[in-house]
Short mmCIF file of C-alpha atoms in Angstrom, two decimals:
data_model
loop_
_atom_site.label_atom_id
_atom_site.label_comp_id
_atom_site.label_asym_id
_atom_site.label_seq_id
_atom_site.Cartn_x
_atom_site.Cartn_y
_atom_site.Cartn_z
CA UNK A 3 29.37 -90.17 55.86
CA UNK A 4 31.43 -87.37 54.35
CA UNK A 5 34.95 -86.61 55.54
CA UNK A 6 35.46 -83.66 57.90
CA UNK A 7 36.36 -80.36 56.29
CA UNK A 8 39.76 -80.42 58.01
CA UNK A 9 41.47 -82.57 60.60
CA UNK A 10 42.61 -80.50 63.56
CA UNK A 11 46.29 -81.26 62.95
CA UNK A 12 45.91 -80.51 59.24
CA UNK A 13 44.38 -77.08 59.92
CA UNK A 14 47.01 -76.21 62.53
CA UNK A 15 49.74 -77.03 60.01
CA UNK A 16 48.02 -75.11 57.20
CA UNK A 17 47.72 -72.04 59.43
CA UNK A 18 51.34 -72.26 60.53
CA UNK A 19 49.91 -71.97 64.04
CA UNK A 20 51.07 -72.79 67.55
CA UNK A 21 48.46 -74.96 69.25
CA UNK A 22 47.28 -74.63 72.83
CA UNK A 23 44.79 -76.99 74.41
CA UNK A 24 43.49 -80.25 73.00
CA UNK A 25 43.60 -80.11 69.22
CA UNK A 26 40.28 -81.50 67.88
CA UNK A 27 40.31 -84.61 65.73
CA UNK A 28 38.06 -82.90 63.19
CA UNK A 29 36.92 -79.44 62.16
CA UNK A 30 33.56 -79.51 60.39
CA UNK A 31 33.24 -75.86 59.35
CA UNK A 32 34.85 -72.44 59.30
CA UNK A 33 33.20 -69.45 61.02
CA UNK A 34 33.90 -65.75 61.45
CA UNK A 35 30.52 -64.98 63.04
CA UNK A 36 29.26 -66.44 66.33
CA UNK A 37 25.65 -65.83 65.24
CA UNK A 38 25.93 -68.55 62.60
CA UNK A 39 28.64 -70.69 64.21
CA UNK A 40 27.88 -74.40 64.50
CA UNK A 41 29.46 -76.82 67.01
CA UNK A 42 32.62 -78.25 65.47
CA UNK A 43 33.52 -75.08 63.55
CA UNK A 44 36.87 -73.36 63.75
CA UNK A 45 36.30 -69.72 64.70
CA UNK A 46 38.63 -67.18 63.08
CA UNK A 47 38.91 -63.98 65.11
CA UNK A 48 39.47 -61.64 62.18
CA UNK A 49 39.38 -57.90 62.72
CA UNK A 50 36.97 -55.91 60.55
CA UNK A 51 36.19 -52.23 60.20
CA UNK A 52 33.62 -52.28 63.00
CA UNK A 53 34.52 -55.24 65.21
CA UNK A 54 37.49 -57.20 66.51
CA UNK A 55 36.79 -60.91 66.32
CA UNK A 56 38.73 -61.49 69.53
CA UNK A 57 35.81 -59.90 71.39
CA UNK A 58 33.75 -62.96 70.45
CA UNK A 59 36.21 -65.81 71.00
CA UNK A 60 34.89 -66.72 74.45
CA UNK A 61 31.32 -66.87 73.07
CA UNK A 62 32.48 -69.01 70.15
CA UNK A 63 34.15 -71.54 72.43
CA UNK A 64 31.13 -71.64 74.72
CA UNK A 65 28.91 -72.28 71.70
CA UNK A 66 30.94 -75.34 70.76
CA UNK A 67 33.69 -74.12 68.44
CA UNK A 68 36.23 -76.90 68.00
CA UNK A 69 39.05 -74.39 67.78
CA UNK A 70 39.61 -70.63 67.89
CA UNK A 71 42.22 -68.99 65.68
CA UNK A 72 43.61 -66.00 67.57
CA UNK A 73 46.63 -63.73 67.35
CA UNK A 74 49.58 -63.65 69.74
CA UNK A 75 48.49 -60.32 71.23
CA UNK A 76 45.18 -61.76 72.51
CA UNK A 77 46.05 -65.42 73.16
CA UNK A 78 46.79 -65.16 76.88
CA UNK A 79 43.27 -64.06 77.77
CA UNK A 80 41.81 -67.29 76.37
CA UNK A 81 44.21 -69.71 78.08
CA UNK A 82 42.37 -72.76 79.38
CA UNK A 83 39.04 -71.85 77.73
CA UNK A 84 39.41 -74.19 74.77
CA UNK A 85 41.60 -75.26 71.88
CA UNK A 86 43.50 -72.37 70.32
CA UNK A 87 45.49 -71.93 67.11
CA UNK A 88 47.79 -68.99 67.79
CA UNK A 89 49.17 -67.02 64.85
CA UNK A 90 50.83 -63.61 64.31
CA UNK A 91 47.91 -62.36 62.15
CA UNK A 92 44.54 -64.13 61.84
CA UNK A 93 43.65 -62.90 58.35
CA UNK A 94 47.06 -63.79 56.94
CA UNK A 95 46.75 -67.22 58.58
CA UNK A 96 43.37 -67.67 56.88
CA UNK A 97 44.98 -66.77 53.55
CA UNK A 98 47.72 -69.33 54.23
CA UNK A 99 45.18 -72.04 55.02
CA UNK A 100 43.17 -71.10 51.93
CA UNK A 101 46.29 -71.49 49.79
CA UNK A 102 46.95 -74.87 51.38
CA UNK A 103 43.44 -76.06 50.57
CA UNK A 104 43.70 -74.75 47.01
CA UNK A 105 46.91 -76.78 46.57
CA UNK A 106 44.96 -79.94 47.50
CA UNK A 107 42.10 -79.40 45.08
CA UNK A 108 41.82 -81.47 41.93
CA UNK A 109 38.63 -79.68 40.94
CA UNK A 110 37.71 -77.51 38.00
CA UNK A 111 38.17 -73.98 39.38
CA UNK A 112 36.30 -70.93 38.07
CA UNK A 113 36.85 -67.30 39.12
CA UNK A 114 34.18 -64.70 38.37
CA UNK A 115 34.63 -60.94 38.43
CA UNK A 116 33.17 -57.93 36.61
CA UNK A 117 31.53 -54.63 37.39
CA UNK A 118 28.04 -56.16 37.39
CA UNK A 119 26.67 -59.69 37.53
CA UNK A 120 29.36 -61.44 39.58
CA UNK A 121 27.07 -62.98 42.17
CA UNK A 122 24.35 -63.99 39.72
CA UNK A 123 26.89 -65.63 37.44
CA UNK A 124 28.52 -67.39 40.39
CA UNK A 125 25.11 -68.68 41.52
CA UNK A 126 24.29 -69.88 38.00
CA UNK A 127 27.61 -71.72 37.78
CA UNK A 128 26.98 -73.38 41.14
CA UNK A 129 23.55 -74.48 39.94
CA UNK A 130 24.64 -75.98 36.63
CA UNK A 131 27.86 -77.58 37.90
CA UNK A 132 26.21 -79.10 40.96
CA UNK A 133 24.10 -81.21 38.58
CA UNK A 134 27.33 -82.73 37.27
CA UNK A 135 29.49 -83.17 40.36
CA UNK A 136 30.18 -82.03 43.91
CA UNK A 137 30.41 -78.24 43.70
CA UNK A 138 31.39 -75.53 46.17
CA UNK A 139 30.77 -71.76 45.92
CA UNK A 140 30.37 -69.00 48.50
CA UNK A 141 26.95 -68.74 50.10
CA UNK A 142 26.93 -64.95 49.65
CA UNK A 143 29.00 -62.28 47.92
CA UNK A 144 32.19 -63.27 49.75
CA UNK A 145 34.42 -61.64 47.17
CA UNK A 146 36.79 -59.41 49.16
CA UNK A 147 40.06 -59.71 51.08
CA UNK A 148 38.52 -61.93 53.76
CA UNK A 149 35.67 -63.48 51.76
CA UNK A 150 37.86 -65.23 49.21
CA UNK A 151 40.25 -66.90 51.71
CA UNK A 152 37.23 -67.80 53.87
CA UNK A 153 35.57 -69.51 50.90
CA UNK A 154 38.79 -71.37 50.07
CA UNK A 155 39.06 -72.59 53.67
CA UNK A 156 35.44 -73.78 53.48
CA UNK A 157 35.98 -75.72 50.25
CA UNK A 158 35.92 -79.49 50.81
CA UNK A 159 39.04 -81.21 49.49
CA UNK A 160 37.05 -83.68 47.38
CA UNK A 161 34.93 -81.30 45.27
CA UNK A 162 34.67 -81.73 41.51
CA UNK A 163 34.08 -78.04 40.85
CA UNK A 164 34.62 -74.83 42.80
CA UNK A 165 33.49 -71.31 41.93
CA UNK A 166 34.96 -68.17 43.50
CA UNK A 167 33.70 -64.61 43.19
CA UNK A 168 36.37 -61.88 43.20
CA UNK A 169 35.51 -58.22 43.72
CA UNK A 170 37.22 -54.90 44.32
CA UNK A 171 36.64 -51.32 45.36
CA UNK A 172 40.13 -49.93 44.80
CA UNK A 173 43.21 -50.62 42.66
CA UNK A 174 45.40 -53.55 43.65
CA UNK A 175 42.69 -55.80 45.10
CA UNK A 176 41.99 -58.31 42.31
CA UNK A 177 45.47 -59.71 41.69
CA UNK A 178 46.24 -61.02 45.22
CA UNK A 179 42.80 -62.66 45.45
CA UNK A 180 43.19 -64.26 42.02
CA UNK A 181 46.61 -65.49 43.13
CA UNK A 182 44.94 -67.33 46.01
CA UNK A 183 42.31 -68.92 43.74
CA UNK A 184 44.55 -69.83 40.77
CA UNK A 185 41.58 -70.60 38.49
CA UNK A 186 41.52 -72.74 35.38
CA UNK A 187 38.72 -70.56 34.02
CA UNK A 188 38.28 -66.82 34.65
CA UNK A 189 35.21 -64.79 33.67
CA UNK A 190 34.91 -61.01 33.44
CA UNK A 191 31.18 -60.39 33.06
CA UNK A 192 31.39 -56.74 31.98
CA UNK A 193 33.10 -53.41 32.60
CA UNK A 194 30.80 -50.59 33.72
CA UNK A 195 31.10 -47.22 35.53
CA UNK A 196 31.24 -48.75 39.01
CA UNK A 197 33.79 -47.60 41.64
CA UNK A 198 34.73 -44.71 39.36
CA UNK A 199 35.61 -42.73 42.47
CA UNK A 200 38.73 -44.92 42.77
CA UNK A 201 39.63 -45.19 39.05
CA UNK A 202 40.33 -42.60 36.39
CA UNK A 203 38.62 -44.49 33.55
CA UNK A 204 36.75 -47.61 32.49
CA UNK A 205 40.01 -48.85 30.97
CA UNK A 206 41.57 -48.59 34.42
CA UNK A 207 38.76 -50.71 35.83
CA UNK A 208 39.27 -53.24 33.01
CA UNK A 209 42.99 -53.49 33.70
CA UNK A 210 42.31 -54.08 37.40
CA UNK A 211 39.68 -56.74 36.67
CA UNK A 212 42.09 -58.46 34.27
CA UNK A 213 44.10 -59.60 37.30
CA UNK A 214 41.94 -62.75 37.13
CA UNK A 215 43.59 -63.51 33.77
CA UNK A 216 47.15 -62.99 34.99
CA UNK A 217 46.68 -65.64 37.67
CA UNK A 218 45.11 -68.33 35.48
CA UNK A 219 46.67 -71.76 35.66
CA UNK A 220 48.93 -72.22 32.60
CA UNK A 221 46.77 -73.06 29.59
CA UNK A 222 43.60 -71.88 31.30
CA UNK A 223 40.64 -70.12 29.72
CA UNK A 224 39.84 -66.40 29.81
CA UNK A 225 36.19 -65.53 29.15
CA UNK A 226 35.55 -62.00 27.87
CA UNK A 227 32.39 -60.01 27.09
CA UNK A 228 32.60 -59.39 23.34
CA UNK A 229 30.03 -56.58 23.41
CA UNK A 230 31.88 -54.02 25.55
CA UNK A 231 34.39 -51.41 24.31
CA UNK A 232 37.10 -52.93 26.52
CA UNK A 233 36.84 -56.39 24.91
CA UNK A 234 39.98 -56.00 22.81
CA UNK A 235 41.96 -54.68 25.78
CA UNK A 236 40.90 -57.60 27.95
CA UNK A 237 41.68 -60.10 25.20
CA UNK A 238 45.16 -58.61 24.71
CA UNK A 239 45.87 -58.84 28.43
CA UNK A 240 44.63 -62.43 28.54
CA UNK A 241 46.82 -63.46 25.61
CA UNK A 242 49.85 -61.80 27.21
CA UNK A 243 49.39 -63.99 30.30
CA UNK A 244 49.14 -67.74 30.91
CA UNK A 245 45.77 -68.27 29.17
CA UNK A 246 45.69 -71.03 26.60
CA UNK A 247 42.47 -69.76 25.03
CA UNK A 248 40.14 -66.78 25.08
CA UNK A 249 36.39 -67.28 24.69
CA UNK A 250 34.28 -64.25 23.78
CA UNK A 251 30.59 -64.21 24.63
CA UNK A 252 27.78 -61.85 23.68
CA UNK A 253 25.70 -60.66 20.75
CA UNK A 254 28.65 -59.59 18.57
CA UNK A 255 29.13 -61.45 15.32
CA UNK A 256 32.63 -62.54 16.36
CA UNK A 257 31.53 -63.97 19.74
CA UNK A 258 32.48 -67.63 20.25
CA UNK A 259 29.40 -68.08 22.44
CA UNK A 260 26.85 -65.97 20.62
CA UNK A 261 23.30 -64.98 21.40
CA UNK A 262 21.14 -65.71 18.36
CA UNK A 263 17.80 -64.65 19.85
CA UNK A 264 15.95 -64.36 23.13
CA UNK A 265 12.36 -63.86 24.22
CA UNK A 266 12.30 -61.73 27.37
CA UNK A 267 9.38 -62.02 29.79
CA UNK A 268 8.85 -60.60 33.25
CA UNK A 269 9.88 -63.80 35.03
CA UNK A 270 11.68 -66.00 32.47
CA UNK A 271 13.56 -65.85 29.19
CA UNK A 272 13.91 -68.25 26.30
CA UNK A 273 17.34 -68.25 24.72
CA UNK A 274 18.79 -69.51 21.46
CA UNK A 275 22.59 -69.46 21.32
CA UNK A 276 25.54 -70.84 19.40
CA UNK A 277 28.16 -72.24 21.79
CA UNK A 278 31.48 -72.79 20.04
CA UNK A 279 29.55 -73.75 16.92
CA UNK A 280 26.99 -75.90 18.76
CA UNK A 281 23.33 -74.71 18.70
CA UNK A 282 21.74 -74.60 22.16
CA UNK A 283 18.20 -73.57 23.09
CA UNK A 284 17.23 -73.21 26.73
CA UNK A 285 14.87 -71.63 29.21
CA UNK A 286 16.32 -69.24 31.77
CA UNK A 287 14.39 -69.08 35.04
CA UNK A 288 15.59 -65.59 36.02
CA UNK A 289 14.46 -62.53 34.03
CA UNK A 290 16.44 -59.83 32.28
CA UNK A 291 18.62 -59.33 29.21
CA UNK A 292 21.70 -59.00 31.42
CA UNK A 293 20.99 -62.43 32.90
CA UNK A 294 20.67 -63.84 29.38
CA UNK A 295 24.08 -62.46 28.41
CA UNK A 296 25.73 -63.71 31.59
CA UNK A 297 24.25 -67.17 30.99
CA UNK A 298 26.38 -67.25 27.84
CA UNK A 299 29.47 -66.79 30.03
CA UNK A 300 28.25 -69.66 32.20
CA UNK A 301 27.95 -71.94 29.18
CA UNK A 302 31.38 -70.82 27.98
CA UNK A 303 32.83 -71.87 31.36
CA UNK A 304 31.02 -75.21 31.19
CA UNK A 305 32.53 -75.81 27.76
CA UNK A 306 36.01 -74.80 28.96
CA UNK A 307 35.76 -77.20 31.93
CA UNK A 308 34.74 -80.08 29.68
CA UNK A 309 31.42 -80.48 31.49
CA UNK A 310 28.13 -81.46 29.81
CA UNK A 311 26.71 -78.49 27.91
CA UNK A 312 23.22 -79.94 27.43
CA UNK A 313 22.83 -80.71 31.14
CA UNK A 314 24.01 -77.20 32.00
CA UNK A 315 21.54 -75.56 29.62
CA UNK A 316 18.71 -77.65 31.07
CA UNK A 317 19.67 -76.66 34.62
CA UNK A 318 19.44 -72.94 33.82
CA UNK A 319 15.66 -73.31 33.75
CA UNK A 320 15.82 -73.70 37.54
CA UNK A 321 17.77 -70.48 38.11
CA UNK A 322 15.96 -68.06 40.41
CA UNK A 323 16.88 -64.50 41.44
CA UNK A 324 17.94 -64.35 45.10
CA UNK A 325 16.59 -61.91 47.70
CA UNK A 326 17.80 -58.40 47.01
CA UNK A 327 18.68 -59.20 43.40
CA UNK A 328 15.35 -59.31 41.60
CA UNK A 329 13.26 -61.69 43.71
CA UNK A 330 9.53 -61.12 43.18
CA UNK A 331 6.68 -61.48 45.66
CA UNK A 332 2.92 -61.20 45.32
CA UNK A 333 1.36 -59.31 48.23
CA UNK A 334 -2.18 -58.27 49.11
CA UNK A 335 -2.49 -54.51 48.96
CA UNK A 336 -5.34 -52.01 49.26
CA UNK A 337 -7.79 -52.92 46.53
CA UNK A 338 -6.09 -56.12 45.41
CA UNK A 339 -2.77 -57.91 44.92
CA UNK A 340 0.43 -56.18 43.83
CA UNK A 341 3.96 -57.28 42.93
CA UNK A 342 7.09 -56.36 44.88
CA UNK A 343 10.49 -56.67 43.20
CA UNK A 344 13.39 -56.69 45.65
CA UNK A 345 16.50 -55.24 43.98
CA UNK A 346 17.74 -53.66 47.20
CA UNK A 347 21.09 -55.41 47.53
CA UNK A 348 23.05 -53.02 45.32
CA UNK A 349 22.81 -50.41 42.60
CA UNK A 350 25.00 -49.11 39.80
CA UNK A 351 24.15 -47.58 36.41
CA UNK A 352 24.12 -50.87 34.52
CA UNK A 353 22.14 -52.90 37.05
CA UNK A 354 19.77 -49.96 37.63
CA UNK A 355 18.94 -49.77 33.93
CA UNK A 356 18.48 -53.53 33.77
CA UNK A 357 16.08 -53.44 36.74
CA UNK A 358 14.08 -50.59 35.20
CA UNK A 359 13.87 -52.47 31.89
CA UNK A 360 12.55 -55.55 33.67
CA UNK A 361 10.02 -53.41 35.54
CA UNK A 362 8.80 -52.23 32.16
CA UNK A 363 8.15 -55.82 31.03
CA UNK A 364 5.83 -56.68 33.89
CA UNK A 365 2.14 -56.27 33.04
CA UNK A 366 0.03 -54.16 35.38
CA UNK A 367 -3.56 -54.85 36.29
CA UNK A 368 -6.50 -52.45 36.40
CA UNK A 369 -5.44 -49.07 37.77
CA UNK A 370 -2.05 -50.42 38.73
CA UNK A 371 1.18 -48.51 38.16
CA UNK A 372 4.83 -49.32 37.64
CA UNK A 373 6.57 -47.73 40.62
CA UNK A 374 10.35 -47.37 40.91
CA UNK A 375 11.66 -46.75 44.45
CA UNK A 376 15.26 -45.65 43.95
CA UNK A 377 18.17 -44.79 46.23
CA UNK A 378 21.59 -43.37 45.42
CA UNK A 379 24.18 -45.31 43.45
CA UNK A 380 27.42 -44.80 45.37
CA UNK A 381 31.14 -44.65 44.48
CA UNK A 382 30.63 -43.02 41.08
CA UNK A 383 32.94 -40.06 41.61
CA UNK A 384 32.41 -36.67 39.93
CA UNK A 385 30.12 -38.14 37.25
CA UNK A 386 27.64 -39.43 39.85
CA UNK A 387 25.06 -36.69 39.35
CA UNK A 388 25.03 -37.03 35.58
CA UNK A 389 24.79 -40.83 35.76
CA UNK A 390 21.75 -40.56 38.02
CA UNK A 391 20.06 -37.97 35.83
CA UNK A 392 20.81 -40.15 32.80
CA UNK A 393 18.43 -42.81 34.09
CA UNK A 394 15.54 -40.58 33.01
CA UNK A 395 15.46 -42.07 29.51
CA UNK A 396 15.11 -45.60 30.92
CA UNK A 397 12.28 -44.42 33.19
CA UNK A 398 10.39 -42.93 30.25
CA UNK A 399 10.97 -45.67 27.67
CA UNK A 400 9.99 -48.45 30.09
CA UNK A 401 6.68 -46.84 31.02
CA UNK A 402 7.39 -46.24 34.70
CA UNK A 403 4.44 -44.37 36.18
CA UNK A 404 5.95 -43.03 39.41
CA UNK A 405 9.41 -42.60 40.91
CA UNK A 406 9.99 -42.44 44.66
CA UNK A 407 13.56 -41.33 45.29
CA UNK A 408 15.96 -40.74 48.15
CA UNK A 409 19.50 -39.45 48.46
CA UNK A 410 21.25 -36.33 47.14
CA UNK A 411 22.36 -38.00 43.90
CA UNK A 412 18.99 -39.51 43.06
CA UNK A 413 17.55 -36.00 43.51
CA UNK A 414 19.24 -35.20 40.18
CA UNK A 415 17.02 -37.78 38.48
CA UNK A 416 13.90 -36.91 40.45
CA UNK A 417 14.04 -33.19 39.67
CA UNK A 418 14.60 -33.89 35.96
CA UNK A 419 11.46 -36.01 35.58
CA UNK A 420 8.09 -34.70 34.43
CA UNK A 421 5.99 -33.71 37.44
CA UNK A 422 3.48 -36.46 36.61
CA UNK A 423 6.14 -39.10 37.33
CA UNK A 424 7.34 -37.68 40.65
CA UNK A 425 5.91 -39.84 43.40
CA UNK A 426 7.84 -38.48 46.38
CA UNK A 427 11.36 -37.57 47.47
CA UNK A 428 13.13 -37.86 50.83
CA UNK A 429 16.69 -37.20 51.87
CA UNK A 430 17.07 -40.71 53.26
CA UNK A 431 15.46 -44.12 52.77
CA UNK A 432 13.95 -44.00 56.26
CA UNK A 433 12.02 -40.87 55.30
CA UNK A 434 10.86 -42.40 52.03
CA UNK A 435 9.56 -45.59 53.63
CA UNK A 436 6.18 -44.31 54.95
CA UNK A 437 5.53 -42.45 51.70
CA UNK A 438 5.97 -45.66 49.70
CA UNK A 439 3.79 -47.67 52.09
CA UNK A 440 0.97 -45.15 51.81
CA UNK A 441 1.17 -45.02 48.01
CA UNK A 442 0.88 -48.73 47.21
CA UNK A 443 -2.42 -50.03 45.85
CA UNK A 444 -3.73 -53.14 44.14
CA UNK A 445 -2.38 -53.82 40.65
CA UNK A 446 0.91 -51.98 41.23
CA UNK A 447 4.36 -53.34 40.46
CA UNK A 448 6.85 -51.87 42.94
CA UNK A 449 10.60 -52.18 42.36
CA UNK A 450 13.04 -51.12 45.11
CA UNK A 451 16.71 -50.55 44.24
CA UNK A 452 19.78 -48.64 45.40
CA UNK A 453 23.34 -49.14 46.61
CA UNK A 454 23.64 -51.17 49.78
CA UNK A 455 24.83 -48.11 51.70
CA UNK A 456 21.56 -46.27 50.98
CA UNK A 457 19.67 -48.86 53.06
CA UNK A 458 16.83 -49.64 50.69
CA UNK A 459 16.45 -53.12 52.18
CA UNK A 460 14.41 -51.87 55.17
CA UNK A 461 11.86 -50.42 52.73
CA UNK A 462 11.39 -53.91 51.28
CA UNK A 463 11.04 -55.37 54.78
CA UNK A 464 8.50 -52.71 55.71
CA UNK A 465 6.39 -53.48 52.64
CA UNK A 466 6.46 -57.21 53.39
CA UNK A 467 5.58 -56.54 57.03
CA UNK A 468 2.65 -54.27 56.13
CA UNK A 469 1.05 -56.36 53.38
CA UNK A 470 0.34 -60.12 53.67
CA UNK A 471 1.85 -62.51 51.16
CA UNK A 472 -0.42 -64.28 48.69
CA UNK A 473 -0.13 -68.03 48.74
CA UNK A 474 -0.02 -69.98 45.49
CA UNK A 475 -3.22 -71.85 44.75
#
């Protein structure tokens, strides 16, 4: 039987809290959401943009929370309803507990950031490291000011490896999160025009992302994409900080983990690479050139941690794209089966191009078409219109047959396309949904993608609800 995540007394001390009620002997999980709370969890009443967690404390305690972490301003209303940990500020207390747990860990710690590919790289690291020891990583993209401390608090003290994803929308966000994690290995997947509305240049984005290098443990490893224009800048920053070594990955001749060749298919890739002088050939169970390149960063991290490279390469064959990030389904449409590719979780210029390229690799049957259903890419600043219009080349070169678009920015692309490629346009995703449903026919390959705020996910759900799934024979 595994040890509890925290003892009650240990968590109270880590929070710097004042306890009221019977402190539980054990806390088995950490929750910020009563919908997923399990009996024995500690419920943290953090305040978000839309909701105040204190509105759900009573429900959490009724559902079996072992403890509720609340602030002084709200504590009196919960007196006698259950065990409380009372603090001045719930989020700051979570950060404090996360730091306390990090201080206990004797694990190999990896931090992952970058404009694109953070979550996929984190998931790949969890997969390959879990084959070699007890591994913890966030269940979703918990990479912000509450997600990182939450993940630290959820990390069991006895793990062998832990992987943390660190993200940002604005300047000044990376460094404090990296300071909480204090990684031995830090990866920056790439620098791309994402969140340009908050930064003046790609170099500014690179400097912000490089916060993960400043907070490396002394002698740690910085992993840098050798193929991007900001590679030298990132390497200089890493060498000016506590890093003991810098590993460059990519296709460049000077990469330490270098792609030699790859065979890209619609669902898998075969990769030949040279990892710090060691030849490695492996199968990658998730499609796309960008996934291939990020797998090099994964192997670089494995090497830096001293883990088994051959076992890691073998495990990559079991990598699968998660829902919203390239997952494929076969559905029965009018006149035969078709393929749905769910890329609805997010969209930016780099990931959009990668998704269009993968769409172009998928064979179509009979009268089938390659259909791209695209929503706006957000937070691109003044260059947003041009970046959307610039996707036209990818649409043409990857043999996309029809584009269904929504949003004012994606209108720039739609209007620039030849009339034969214009499927339909709507101002919002909700207006596009029925047009897409009516257009689908057997043999099609339909890819849905856009920034999370454009709400492309409901289009995917509507397609799945309308057309029955095909079962494997």
